[in-house]
CSV table of C-alpha atoms in Angstrom, one decimal:
chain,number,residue,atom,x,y,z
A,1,UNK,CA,0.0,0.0,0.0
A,2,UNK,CA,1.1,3.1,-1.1
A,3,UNK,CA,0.1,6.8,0.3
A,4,UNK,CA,0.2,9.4,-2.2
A,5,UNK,CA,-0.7,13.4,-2.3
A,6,UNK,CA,-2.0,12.9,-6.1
A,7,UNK,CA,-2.3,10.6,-8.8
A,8,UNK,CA,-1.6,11.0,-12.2
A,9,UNK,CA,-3.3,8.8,-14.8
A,10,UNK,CA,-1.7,9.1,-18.3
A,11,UNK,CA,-3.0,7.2,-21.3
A,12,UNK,CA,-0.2,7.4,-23.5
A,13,UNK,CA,1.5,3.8,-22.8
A,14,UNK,CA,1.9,2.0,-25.8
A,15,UNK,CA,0.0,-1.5,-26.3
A,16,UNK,CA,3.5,-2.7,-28.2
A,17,UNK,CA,5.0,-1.9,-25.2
A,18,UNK,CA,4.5,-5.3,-23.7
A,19,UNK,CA,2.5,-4.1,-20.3
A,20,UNK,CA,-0.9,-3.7,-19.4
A,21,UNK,CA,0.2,-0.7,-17.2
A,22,UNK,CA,2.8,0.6,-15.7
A,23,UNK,CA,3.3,3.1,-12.0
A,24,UNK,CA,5.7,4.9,-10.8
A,25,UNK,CA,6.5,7.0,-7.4
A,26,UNK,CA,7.0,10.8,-8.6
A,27,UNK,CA,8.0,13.3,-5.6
A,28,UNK,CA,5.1,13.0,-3.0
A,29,UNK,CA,2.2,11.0,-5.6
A,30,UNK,CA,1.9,8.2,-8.1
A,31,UNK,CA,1.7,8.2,-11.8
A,32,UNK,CA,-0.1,5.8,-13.7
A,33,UNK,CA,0.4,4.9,-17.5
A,34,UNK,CA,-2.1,3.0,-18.9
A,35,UNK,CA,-3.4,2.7,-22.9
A,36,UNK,CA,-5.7,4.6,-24.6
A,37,UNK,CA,-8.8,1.8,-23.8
A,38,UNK,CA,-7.9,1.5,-20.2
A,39,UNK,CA,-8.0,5.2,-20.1
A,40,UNK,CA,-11.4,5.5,-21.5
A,41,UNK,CA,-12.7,2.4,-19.3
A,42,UNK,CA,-11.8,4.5,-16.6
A,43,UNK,CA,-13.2,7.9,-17.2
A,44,UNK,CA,-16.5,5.9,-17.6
A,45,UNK,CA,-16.0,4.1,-14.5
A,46,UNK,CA,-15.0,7.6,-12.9
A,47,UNK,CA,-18.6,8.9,-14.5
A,48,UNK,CA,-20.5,5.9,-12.9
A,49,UNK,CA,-18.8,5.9,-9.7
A,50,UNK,CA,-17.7,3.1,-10.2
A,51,UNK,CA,-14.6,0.7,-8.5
A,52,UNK,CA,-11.7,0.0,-11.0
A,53,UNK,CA,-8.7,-2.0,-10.9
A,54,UNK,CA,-5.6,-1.7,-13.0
A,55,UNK,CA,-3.1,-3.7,-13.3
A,56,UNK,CA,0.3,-3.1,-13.7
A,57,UNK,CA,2.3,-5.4,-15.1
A,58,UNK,CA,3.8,-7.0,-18.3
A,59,UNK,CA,0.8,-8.8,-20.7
A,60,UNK,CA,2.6,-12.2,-21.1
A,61,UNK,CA,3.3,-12.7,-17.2
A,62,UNK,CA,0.8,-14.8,-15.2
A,63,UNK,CA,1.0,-13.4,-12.0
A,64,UNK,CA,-0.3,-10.3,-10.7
A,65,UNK,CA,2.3,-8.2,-8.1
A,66,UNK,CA,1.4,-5.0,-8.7
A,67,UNK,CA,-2.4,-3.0,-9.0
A,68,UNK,CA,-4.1,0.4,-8.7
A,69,UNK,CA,-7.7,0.2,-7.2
A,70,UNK,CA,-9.7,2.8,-7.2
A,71,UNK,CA,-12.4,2.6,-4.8
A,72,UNK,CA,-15.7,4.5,-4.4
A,73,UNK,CA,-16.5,5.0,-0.4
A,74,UNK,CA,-19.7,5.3,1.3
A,75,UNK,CA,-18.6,7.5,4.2
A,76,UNK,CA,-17.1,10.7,3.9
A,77,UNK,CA,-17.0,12.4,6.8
A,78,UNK,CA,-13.1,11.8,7.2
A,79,UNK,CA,-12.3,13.3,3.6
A,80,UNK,CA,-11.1,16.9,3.3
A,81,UNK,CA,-13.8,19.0,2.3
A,82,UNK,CA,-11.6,21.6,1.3
């Protein structure tokens, strides 16, 4: 588990690139490259308020040892409403 200040999703990785997605620490927050149909997957998800999962990882390899989850809460009285 990883705390971050932001995240940045960017939906320029390249299918030929051999991952699904990929993350990366960067100063205090977390970028995210993902494809162009992951991208769009989750601004729909984001529009539905809905959870998604990405996984970040090379497409040939079996198992899974890295993710992203976004995940819609019910309570958010502990959220900063600024």
């Amino acid at each position: 588990v990883t705390g971050a200040s932001f995240v940045v999703f960017n939906g320029a990785l390249k299918t030929s690139s051999g991952f699904s997605a990929k993350s990366s620490i960067v100063e205090d927050g977390l970028m995210v490259q993902i494809t162009q149909e992951t991208m769009e997957s989750l601004r729909q998800a984001l529009r539905d308020k809905k959870d998604f999962k990405i996984t970040c990882d090379k497409t040939d390899r079996g198992d899974i040892k890295e993710y992203v989850d976004i995940c819609w809460i019910e309570n958010e009285e502990k959220t900063n409403k600024g």
